[in-house]
């Protein structure tokens, strides 16, 4: 049991380094967030960052997202409450946790795919994961849905590194005020 904890901690440290060096599959989080945030004052844009816990994703926010995508989508959800309820149900923490089983060995589904047919994002993921690519996922992809649970996983040194990274990436922006109520590093 102790060795499993050490492996998990070693893996978390590696993932932390990958995130802090921006070598993640779909690019640096802040490189996506900051351009989006710059448009927050434009009335025709929905500028709201949905974050955990999942209970914060309410019917009203689902309708706002639908309206943002297109008025017809919002109207359809209002006219067909069963469809809205299905979205609420599908995005619930319980429903998302049910995905964990299918995620455990997902890389096996790519075994027979020719290298040239593998999307660039998956190739980068495989490259960044190295030997971990073939190992079944040990933990759950969707975990607790508790705001602030990061404190149970970050060392004091990692908290300081993350604070420095956030300060560097968000210099000149007030984007971090989005999370004033959740006490991020």
mmCIF file with all atom_site columns, C-alpha atoms in Angstrom:
data_model
loop_
_atom_site.group_PDB
_atom_site.id
_atom_site.type_symbol
_atom_site.label_atom_id
_atom_site.label_alt_id
_atom_site.label_comp_id
_atom_site.label_asym_id
_atom_site.label_entity_id
_atom_site.label_seq_id
_atom_site.pdbx_PDB_ins_code
_atom_site.Cartn_x
_atom_site.Cartn_y
_atom_site.Cartn_z
_atom_site.occupancy
_atom_site.B_iso_or_equiv
_atom_site.pdbx_formal_charge
_atom_site.auth_seq_id
_atom_site.auth_comp_id
_atom_site.auth_asym_id
_atom_site.auth_atom_id
_atom_site.pdbx_PDB_model_num
ATOM 1   C CA . UNK A 1 1   ? 0.000   0.000  0.000   1.00 0.00 ? 1   UNK A CA 1
ATOM 2   C CA . UNK A 1 2   ? 2.789   2.415  0.823   1.00 0.00 ? 2   UNK A CA 1
ATOM 3   C CA . UNK A 1 3   ? 4.479   1.842  -2.537  1.00 0.00 ? 3   UNK A CA 1
ATOM 4   C CA . UNK A 1 4   ? 1.193   2.632  -4.310  1.00 0.00 ? 4   UNK A CA 1
ATOM 5   C CA . UNK A 1 5   ? 1.023   5.950  -2.489  1.00 0.00 ? 5   UNK A CA 1
ATOM 6   C CA . UNK A 1 6   ? 4.611   6.728  -3.514  1.00 0.00 ? 6   UNK A CA 1
ATOM 7   C CA . UNK A 1 7   ? 3.843   5.898  -7.158  1.00 0.00 ? 7   UNK A CA 1
ATOM 8   C CA . UNK A 1 8   ? 0.785   8.157  -7.039  1.00 0.00 ? 8   UNK A CA 1
ATOM 9   C CA . UNK A 1 9   ? 2.792   11.001 -5.472  1.00 0.00 ? 9   UNK A CA 1
ATOM 10  C CA . UNK A 1 10  ? 5.572   10.556 -8.042  1.00 0.00 ? 10  UNK A CA 1
ATOM 11  C CA . UNK A 1 11  ? 2.984   10.606 -10.848 1.00 0.00 ? 11  UNK A CA 1
ATOM 12  C CA . UNK A 1 12  ? 1.347   13.739 -9.413  1.00 0.00 ? 12  UNK A CA 1
ATOM 13  C CA . UNK A 1 13  ? 4.741   15.483 -9.247  1.00 0.00 ? 13  UNK A CA 1
ATOM 14  C CA . UNK A 1 14  ? 5.392   14.558 -12.889 1.00 0.00 ? 14  UNK A CA 1
ATOM 15  C CA . UNK A 1 15  ? 1.986   15.799 -14.030 1.00 0.00 ? 15  UNK A CA 1
ATOM 16  C CA . UNK A 1 16  ? 2.528   18.998 -12.027 1.00 0.00 ? 16  UNK A CA 1
ATOM 17  C CA . UNK A 1 17  ? 5.848   19.593 -13.835 1.00 0.00 ? 17  UNK A CA 1
ATOM 18  C CA . UNK A 1 18  ? 4.191   18.967 -17.217 1.00 0.00 ? 18  UNK A CA 1
ATOM 19  C CA . UNK A 1 19  ? 1.419   21.463 -16.437 1.00 0.00 ? 19  UNK A CA 1
ATOM 20  C CA . UNK A 1 20  ? 3.857   24.096 -15.152 1.00 0.00 ? 20  UNK A CA 1
ATOM 21  C CA . UNK A 1 21  ? 5.986   23.776 -18.282 1.00 0.00 ? 21  UNK A CA 1
ATOM 22  C CA . UNK A 1 22  ? 2.931   24.108 -20.595 1.00 0.00 ? 22  UNK A CA 1
ATOM 23  C CA . UNK A 1 23  ? 3.610   20.701 -22.171 1.00 0.00 ? 23  UNK A CA 1
ATOM 24  C CA . UNK A 1 24  ? -0.017  19.647 -21.970 1.00 0.00 ? 24  UNK A CA 1
ATOM 25  C CA . UNK A 1 25  ? -2.095  18.125 -24.732 1.00 0.00 ? 25  UNK A CA 1
ATOM 26  C CA . UNK A 1 26  ? -4.250  21.093 -25.660 1.00 0.00 ? 26  UNK A CA 1
ATOM 27  C CA . UNK A 1 27  ? -1.940  23.938 -24.730 1.00 0.00 ? 27  UNK A CA 1
ATOM 28  C CA . UNK A 1 28  ? -1.480  26.062 -21.667 1.00 0.00 ? 28  UNK A CA 1
ATOM 29  C CA . UNK A 1 29  ? -4.662  26.746 -19.713 1.00 0.00 ? 29  UNK A CA 1
ATOM 30  C CA . UNK A 1 30  ? -3.937  30.460 -19.390 1.00 0.00 ? 30  UNK A CA 1
ATOM 31  C CA . UNK A 1 31  ? -3.247  30.768 -23.125 1.00 0.00 ? 31  UNK A CA 1
ATOM 32  C CA . UNK A 1 32  ? -6.886  29.731 -23.636 1.00 0.00 ? 32  UNK A CA 1
ATOM 33  C CA . UNK A 1 33  ? -8.360  31.577 -20.677 1.00 0.00 ? 33  UNK A CA 1
ATOM 34  C CA . UNK A 1 34  ? -6.856  35.050 -21.112 1.00 0.00 ? 34  UNK A CA 1
ATOM 35  C CA . UNK A 1 35  ? -8.043  35.772 -24.696 1.00 0.00 ? 35  UNK A CA 1
ATOM 36  C CA . UNK A 1 36  ? -11.517 34.597 -23.724 1.00 0.00 ? 36  UNK A CA 1
ATOM 37  C CA . UNK A 1 37  ? -11.485 36.748 -20.595 1.00 0.00 ? 37  UNK A CA 1
ATOM 38  C CA . UNK A 1 38  ? -10.544 39.830 -22.600 1.00 0.00 ? 38  UNK A CA 1
ATOM 39  C CA . UNK A 1 39  ? -14.061 39.745 -24.130 1.00 0.00 ? 39  UNK A CA 1
ATOM 40  C CA . UNK A 1 40  ? -15.911 39.659 -20.817 1.00 0.00 ? 40  UNK A CA 1
ATOM 41  C CA . UNK A 1 41  ? -17.370 43.157 -21.266 1.00 0.00 ? 41  UNK A CA 1
ATOM 42  C CA . UNK A 1 42  ? -18.971 42.431 -24.609 1.00 0.00 ? 42  UNK A CA 1
ATOM 43  C CA . UNK A 1 43  ? -22.711 41.957 -24.042 1.00 0.00 ? 43  UNK A CA 1
ATOM 44  C CA . UNK A 1 44  ? -23.132 39.445 -26.860 1.00 0.00 ? 44  UNK A CA 1
ATOM 45  C CA . UNK A 1 45  ? -20.707 37.042 -25.234 1.00 0.00 ? 45  UNK A CA 1
ATOM 46  C CA . UNK A 1 46  ? -21.322 34.640 -22.429 1.00 0.00 ? 46  UNK A CA 1
ATOM 47  C CA . UNK A 1 47  ? -18.367 35.117 -20.180 1.00 0.00 ? 47  UNK A CA 1
ATOM 48  C CA . UNK A 1 48  ? -18.624 32.795 -17.250 1.00 0.00 ? 48  UNK A CA 1
ATOM 49  C CA . UNK A 1 49  ? -16.230 30.105 -16.246 1.00 0.00 ? 49  UNK A CA 1
ATOM 50  C CA . UNK A 1 50  ? -18.095 27.050 -14.994 1.00 0.00 ? 50  UNK A CA 1
ATOM 51  C CA . UNK A 1 51  ? -16.075 25.334 -12.341 1.00 0.00 ? 51  UNK A CA 1
ATOM 52  C CA . UNK A 1 52  ? -16.616 22.671 -9.689  1.00 0.00 ? 52  UNK A CA 1
ATOM 53  C CA . UNK A 1 53  ? -18.414 21.637 -7.701  1.00 0.00 ? 53  UNK A CA 1
ATOM 54  C CA . UNK A 1 54  ? -20.877 20.419 -10.268 1.00 0.00 ? 54  UNK A CA 1
ATOM 55  C CA . UNK A 1 55  ? -23.890 21.650 -8.331  1.00 0.00 ? 55  UNK A CA 1
ATOM 56  C CA . UNK A 1 56  ? -22.884 25.159 -9.457  1.00 0.00 ? 56  UNK A CA 1
ATOM 57  C CA . UNK A 1 57  ? -23.838 24.161 -13.005 1.00 0.00 ? 57  UNK A CA 1
ATOM 58  C CA . UNK A 1 58  ? -27.525 24.972 -12.704 1.00 0.00 ? 58  UNK A CA 1
ATOM 59  C CA . UNK A 1 59  ? -30.388 24.943 -15.152 1.00 0.00 ? 59  UNK A CA 1
ATOM 60  C CA . UNK A 1 60  ? -30.055 28.715 -15.538 1.00 0.00 ? 60  UNK A CA 1
ATOM 61  C CA . UNK A 1 61  ? -26.392 28.425 -16.580 1.00 0.00 ? 61  UNK A CA 1
ATOM 62  C CA . UNK A 1 62  ? -27.189 25.627 -19.012 1.00 0.00 ? 62  UNK A CA 1
ATOM 63  C CA . UNK A 1 63  ? -29.830 27.873 -20.579 1.00 0.00 ? 63  UNK A CA 1
ATOM 64  C CA . UNK A 1 64  ? -27.382 30.803 -20.743 1.00 0.00 ? 64  UNK A CA 1
ATOM 65  C CA . UNK A 1 65  ? -24.836 28.615 -22.518 1.00 0.00 ? 65  UNK A CA 1
ATOM 66  C CA . UNK A 1 66  ? -27.530 27.380 -24.925 1.00 0.00 ? 66  UNK A CA 1
ATOM 67  C CA . UNK A 1 67  ? -28.621 30.967 -25.653 1.00 0.00 ? 67  UNK A CA 1
ATOM 68  C CA . UNK A 1 68  ? -24.997 31.953 -26.217 1.00 0.00 ? 68  UNK A CA 1
ATOM 69  C CA . UNK A 1 69  ? -24.475 29.134 -28.718 1.00 0.00 ? 69  UNK A CA 1
ATOM 70  C CA . UNK A 1 70  ? -27.650 30.203 -30.514 1.00 0.00 ? 70  UNK A CA 1
ATOM 71  C CA . UNK A 1 71  ? -31.077 31.499 -29.493 1.00 0.00 ? 71  UNK A CA 1
ATOM 72  C CA . UNK A 1 72  ? -32.696 28.478 -31.135 1.00 0.00 ? 72  UNK A CA 1
ATOM 73  C CA . UNK A 1 73  ? -30.866 26.169 -28.721 1.00 0.00 ? 73  UNK A CA 1
ATOM 74  C CA . UNK A 1 74  ? -32.086 28.057 -25.660 1.00 0.00 ? 74  UNK A CA 1
ATOM 75  C CA . UNK A 1 75  ? -35.628 28.149 -27.041 1.00 0.00 ? 75  UNK A CA 1
ATOM 76  C CA . UNK A 1 76  ? -35.536 24.413 -27.711 1.00 0.00 ? 76  UNK A CA 1
ATOM 77  C CA . UNK A 1 77  ? -34.494 23.694 -24.126 1.00 0.00 ? 77  UNK A CA 1
ATOM 78  C CA . UNK A 1 78  ? -37.245 25.954 -22.781 1.00 0.00 ? 78  UNK A CA 1
ATOM 79  C CA . UNK A 1 79  ? -39.838 24.327 -25.060 1.00 0.00 ? 79  UNK A CA 1
ATOM 80  C CA . UNK A 1 80  ? -38.645 20.801 -24.255 1.00 0.00 ? 80  UNK A CA 1
ATOM 81  C CA . UNK A 1 81  ? -38.006 20.599 -20.496 1.00 0.00 ? 81  UNK A CA 1
ATOM 82  C CA . UNK A 1 82  ? -37.212 16.881 -20.767 1.00 0.00 ? 82  UNK A CA 1
ATOM 83  C CA . UNK A 1 83  ? -34.158 17.719 -22.896 1.00 0.00 ? 83  UNK A CA 1
ATOM 84  C CA . UNK A 1 84  ? -32.996 20.288 -20.330 1.00 0.00 ? 84  UNK A CA 1
ATOM 85  C CA . UNK A 1 85  ? -33.472 17.735 -17.535 1.00 0.00 ? 85  UNK A CA 1
ATOM 86  C CA . UNK A 1 86  ? -31.411 15.205 -19.494 1.00 0.00 ? 86  UNK A CA 1
ATOM 87  C CA . UNK A 1 87  ? -28.550 17.722 -19.759 1.00 0.00 ? 87  UNK A CA 1
ATOM 88  C CA . UNK A 1 88  ? -28.814 18.506 -16.036 1.00 0.00 ? 88  UNK A CA 1
ATOM 89  C CA . UNK A 1 89  ? -28.726 14.782 -15.278 1.00 0.00 ? 89  UNK A CA 1
ATOM 90  C CA . UNK A 1 90  ? -25.849 14.058 -17.669 1.00 0.00 ? 90  UNK A CA 1
ATOM 91  C CA . UNK A 1 91  ? -23.711 16.851 -16.230 1.00 0.00 ? 91  UNK A CA 1
ATOM 92  C CA . UNK A 1 92  ? -24.330 15.851 -12.614 1.00 0.00 ? 92  UNK A CA 1
ATOM 93  C CA . UNK A 1 93  ? -21.393 14.717 -10.524 1.00 0.00 ? 93  UNK A CA 1
ATOM 94  C CA . UNK A 1 94  ? -22.898 11.238 -10.186 1.00 0.00 ? 94  UNK A CA 1
ATOM 95  C CA . UNK A 1 95  ? -23.268 10.873 -13.950 1.00 0.00 ? 95  UNK A CA 1
ATOM 96  C CA . UNK A 1 96  ? -19.762 12.171 -14.614 1.00 0.00 ? 96  UNK A CA 1
ATOM 97  C CA . UNK A 1 97  ? -18.342 9.733  -12.053 1.00 0.00 ? 97  UNK A CA 1
ATOM 98  C CA . UNK A 1 98  ? -19.913 6.868  -14.012 1.00 0.00 ? 98  UNK A CA 1
ATOM 99  C CA . UNK A 1 99  ? -17.407 7.680  -16.784 1.00 0.00 ? 99  UNK A CA 1
ATOM 100 C CA . UNK A 1 100 ? -14.532 6.480  -14.595 1.00 0.00 ? 100 UNK A CA 1
ATOM 101 C CA . UNK A 1 101 ? -14.921 2.811  -15.545 1.00 0.00 ? 101 UNK A CA 1
ATOM 102 C CA . UNK A 1 102 ? -14.627 3.477  -19.292 1.00 0.00 ? 102 UNK A CA 1
ATOM 103 C CA . UNK A 1 103 ? -11.599 5.697  -18.843 1.00 0.00 ? 103 UNK A CA 1
ATOM 104 C CA . UNK A 1 104 ? -9.497  3.068  -17.048 1.00 0.00 ? 104 UNK A CA 1
ATOM 105 C CA . UNK A 1 105 ? -8.148  1.422  -20.256 1.00 0.00 ? 105 UNK A CA 1
ATOM 106 C CA . UNK A 1 106 ? -9.074  3.935  -22.941 1.00 0.00 ? 106 UNK A CA 1
ATOM 107 C CA . UNK A 1 107 ? -5.657  3.870  -24.645 1.00 0.00 ? 107 UNK A CA 1
ATOM 108 C CA . UNK A 1 108 ? -6.297  0.279  -25.764 1.00 0.00 ? 108 UNK A CA 1
ATOM 109 C CA . UNK A 1 109 ? -8.888  1.596  -28.225 1.00 0.00 ? 109 UNK A CA 1
ATOM 110 C CA . UNK A 1 110 ? -6.032  3.150  -30.239 1.00 0.00 ? 110 UNK A CA 1
ATOM 111 C CA . UNK A 1 111 ? -3.917  -0.012 -30.488 1.00 0.00 ? 111 UNK A CA 1
ATOM 112 C CA . UNK A 1 112 ? -4.998  -0.853 -34.047 1.00 0.00 ? 112 UNK A CA 1
ATOM 113 C CA . UNK A 1 113 ? -4.932  2.702  -35.398 1.00 0.00 ? 113 UNK A CA 1
ATOM 114 C CA . UNK A 1 114 ? -2.225  3.547  -37.918 1.00 0.00 ? 114 UNK A CA 1
ATOM 115 C CA . UNK A 1 115 ? 0.202   6.209  -36.594 1.00 0.00 ? 115 UNK A CA 1
ATOM 116 C CA . UNK A 1 116 ? -0.697  8.664  -39.372 1.00 0.00 ? 116 UNK A CA 1
ATOM 117 C CA . UNK A 1 117 ? -4.380  8.366  -38.391 1.00 0.00 ? 117 UNK A CA 1
ATOM 118 C CA . UNK A 1 118 ? -3.813  9.275  -34.735 1.00 0.00 ? 118 UNK A CA 1
ATOM 119 C CA . UNK A 1 119 ? -4.852  12.891 -34.052 1.00 0.00 ? 119 UNK A CA 1
ATOM 120 C CA . UNK A 1 120 ? -2.025  15.264 -33.186 1.00 0.00 ? 120 UNK A CA 1
ATOM 121 C CA . UNK A 1 121 ? -3.457  15.894 -29.719 1.00 0.00 ? 121 UNK A CA 1
ATOM 122 C CA . UNK A 1 122 ? -3.331  12.167 -28.881 1.00 0.00 ? 122 UNK A CA 1
ATOM 123 C CA . UNK A 1 123 ? 0.173   11.842 -30.298 1.00 0.00 ? 123 UNK A CA 1
ATOM 124 C CA . UNK A 1 124 ? 1.306   14.669 -28.016 1.00 0.00 ? 124 UNK A CA 1
ATOM 125 C CA . UNK A 1 125 ? -0.474  13.076 -25.081 1.00 0.00 ? 125 UNK A CA 1
ATOM 126 C CA . UNK A 1 126 ? 1.220   9.734  -25.739 1.00 0.00 ? 126 UNK A CA 1
ATOM 127 C CA . UNK A 1 127 ? 4.572   11.490 -26.014 1.00 0.00 ? 127 UNK A CA 1
ATOM 128 C CA . UNK A 1 128 ? 4.121   13.422 -22.772 1.00 0.00 ? 128 UNK A CA 1
ATOM 129 C CA . UNK A 1 129 ? 2.893   10.388 -20.825 1.00 0.00 ? 129 UNK A CA 1
ATOM 130 C CA . UNK A 1 130 ? 5.711   8.107  -21.961 1.00 0.00 ? 130 UNK A CA 1
ATOM 131 C CA . UNK A 1 131 ? 5.458   4.682  -20.304 1.00 0.00 ? 131 UNK A CA 1
ATOM 132 C CA . UNK A 1 132 ? 2.341   5.744  -18.430 1.00 0.00 ? 132 UNK A CA 1
ATOM 133 C CA . UNK A 1 133 ? 0.420   5.618  -21.731 1.00 0.00 ? 133 UNK A CA 1
ATOM 134 C CA . UNK A 1 134 ? 0.001   1.836  -21.543 1.00 0.00 ? 134 UNK A CA 1
ATOM 135 C CA . UNK A 1 135 ? -0.722  1.661  -17.827 1.00 0.00 ? 135 UNK A CA 1
ATOM 136 C CA . UNK A 1 136 ? -4.390  1.507  -16.865 1.00 0.00 ? 136 UNK A CA 1
ATOM 137 C CA . UNK A 1 137 ? -5.608  4.611  -15.089 1.00 0.00 ? 137 UNK A CA 1
ATOM 138 C CA . UNK A 1 138 ? -5.287  3.899  -11.378 1.00 0.00 ? 138 UNK A CA 1
ATOM 139 C CA . UNK A 1 139 ? -7.384  6.719  -9.956  1.00 0.00 ? 139 UNK A CA 1
ATOM 140 C CA . UNK A 1 140 ? -10.661 8.215  -10.948 1.00 0.00 ? 140 UNK A CA 1
ATOM 141 C CA . UNK A 1 141 ? -10.832 10.819 -13.700 1.00 0.00 ? 141 UNK A CA 1
ATOM 142 C CA . UNK A 1 142 ? -13.843 12.414 -12.060 1.00 0.00 ? 142 UNK A CA 1
ATOM 143 C CA . UNK A 1 143 ? -13.160 12.542 -8.356  1.00 0.00 ? 143 UNK A CA 1
ATOM 144 C CA . UNK A 1 144 ? -14.941 14.280 -5.510  1.00 0.00 ? 144 UNK A CA 1
ATOM 145 C CA . UNK A 1 145 ? -16.356 17.472 -6.973  1.00 0.00 ? 145 UNK A CA 1
ATOM 146 C CA . UNK A 1 146 ? -15.208 19.400 -3.898  1.00 0.00 ? 146 UNK A CA 1
ATOM 147 C CA . UNK A 1 147 ? -13.928 22.952 -4.220  1.00 0.00 ? 147 UNK A CA 1
ATOM 148 C CA . UNK A 1 148 ? -10.528 23.266 -2.570  1.00 0.00 ? 148 UNK A CA 1
ATOM 149 C CA . UNK A 1 149 ? -9.617  19.570 -2.546  1.00 0.00 ? 149 UNK A CA 1
ATOM 150 C CA . UNK A 1 150 ? -6.353  20.537 -4.269  1.00 0.00 ? 150 UNK A CA 1
ATOM 151 C CA . UNK A 1 151 ? -5.018  21.338 -0.775  1.00 0.00 ? 151 UNK A CA 1
ATOM 152 C CA . UNK A 1 152 ? -4.937  17.608 -0.038  1.00 0.00 ? 152 UNK A CA 1
ATOM 153 C CA . UNK A 1 153 ? -2.655  16.964 -3.017  1.00 0.00 ? 153 UNK A CA 1
ATOM 154 C CA . UNK A 1 154 ? -0.284  19.939 -3.398  1.00 0.00 ? 154 UNK A CA 1
ATOM 155 C CA . UNK A 1 155 ? 2.833   20.236 -1.279  1.00 0.00 ? 155 UNK A CA 1
ATOM 156 C CA . UNK A 1 156 ? 3.692   23.697 0.148   1.00 0.00 ? 156 UNK A CA 1
ATOM 157 C CA . UNK A 1 157 ? 6.446   23.948 -2.484  1.00 0.00 ? 157 UNK A CA 1
ATOM 158 C CA . UNK A 1 158 ? 3.964   23.160 -5.282  1.00 0.00 ? 158 UNK A CA 1
ATOM 159 C CA . UNK A 1 159 ? 1.557   25.793 -3.952  1.00 0.00 ? 159 UNK A CA 1
ATOM 160 C CA . UNK A 1 160 ? 4.348   28.384 -4.139  1.00 0.00 ? 160 UNK A CA 1
ATOM 161 C CA . UNK A 1 161 ? 5.330   27.242 -7.648  1.00 0.00 ? 161 UNK A CA 1
ATOM 162 C CA . UNK A 1 162 ? 1.710   27.476 -8.769  1.00 0.00 ? 162 UNK A CA 1
ATOM 163 C CA . UNK A 1 163 ? 1.320   30.951 -7.249  1.00 0.00 ? 163 UNK A CA 1
ATOM 164 C CA . UNK A 1 164 ? 4.433   32.098 -9.131  1.00 0.00 ? 164 UNK A CA 1
ATOM 165 C CA . UNK A 1 165 ? 3.185   30.574 -12.385 1.00 0.00 ? 165 UNK A CA 1
ATOM 166 C CA . UNK A 1 166 ? -0.266  32.116 -12.023 1.00 0.00 ? 166 UNK A CA 1
ATOM 167 C CA . UNK A 1 167 ? 1.257   35.531 -11.246 1.00 0.00 ? 167 UNK A CA 1
ATOM 168 C CA . UNK A 1 168 ? 3.547   35.284 -14.279 1.00 0.00 ? 168 UNK A CA 1
ATOM 169 C CA . UNK A 1 169 ? 0.839   34.118 -16.691 1.00 0.00 ? 169 UNK A CA 1
ATOM 170 C CA . UNK A 1 170 ? -1.854  36.542 -15.493 1.00 0.00 ? 170 UNK A CA 1
ATOM 171 C CA . UNK A 1 171 ? 0.291   39.651 -15.033 1.00 0.00 ? 171 UNK A CA 1
ATOM 172 C CA . UNK A 1 172 ? -1.733  42.718 -16.011 1.00 0.00 ? 172 UNK A CA 1
ATOM 173 C CA . UNK A 1 173 ? -5.066  40.880 -15.805 1.00 0.00 ? 173 UNK A CA 1
ATOM 174 C CA . UNK A 1 174 ? -7.640  40.546 -13.060 1.00 0.00 ? 174 UNK A CA 1
ATOM 175 C CA . UNK A 1 175 ? -8.771  37.149 -14.347 1.00 0.00 ? 175 UNK A CA 1
ATOM 176 C CA . UNK A 1 176 ? -8.047  35.440 -11.037 1.00 0.00 ? 176 UNK A CA 1
ATOM 177 C CA . UNK A 1 177 ? -10.892 37.417 -9.449  1.00 0.00 ? 177 UNK A CA 1
ATOM 178 C CA . UNK A 1 178 ? -13.149 34.788 -11.037 1.00 0.00 ? 178 UNK A CA 1
ATOM 179 C CA . UNK A 1 179 ? -12.045 32.492 -8.230  1.00 0.00 ? 179 UNK A CA 1
ATOM 180 C CA . UNK A 1 180 ? -12.131 34.905 -5.287  1.00 0.00 ? 180 UNK A CA 1
ATOM 181 C CA . UNK A 1 181 ? -14.691 32.709 -3.556  1.00 0.00 ? 181 UNK A CA 1
ATOM 182 C CA . UNK A 1 182 ? -12.727 29.438 -3.808  1.00 0.00 ? 182 UNK A CA 1
ATOM 183 C CA . UNK A 1 183 ? -9.310  30.336 -2.334  1.00 0.00 ? 183 UNK A CA 1
ATOM 184 C CA . UNK A 1 184 ? -7.013  29.174 -5.109  1.00 0.00 ? 184 UNK A CA 1
ATOM 185 C CA . UNK A 1 185 ? -3.241  29.386 -4.641  1.00 0.00 ? 185 UNK A CA 1
#
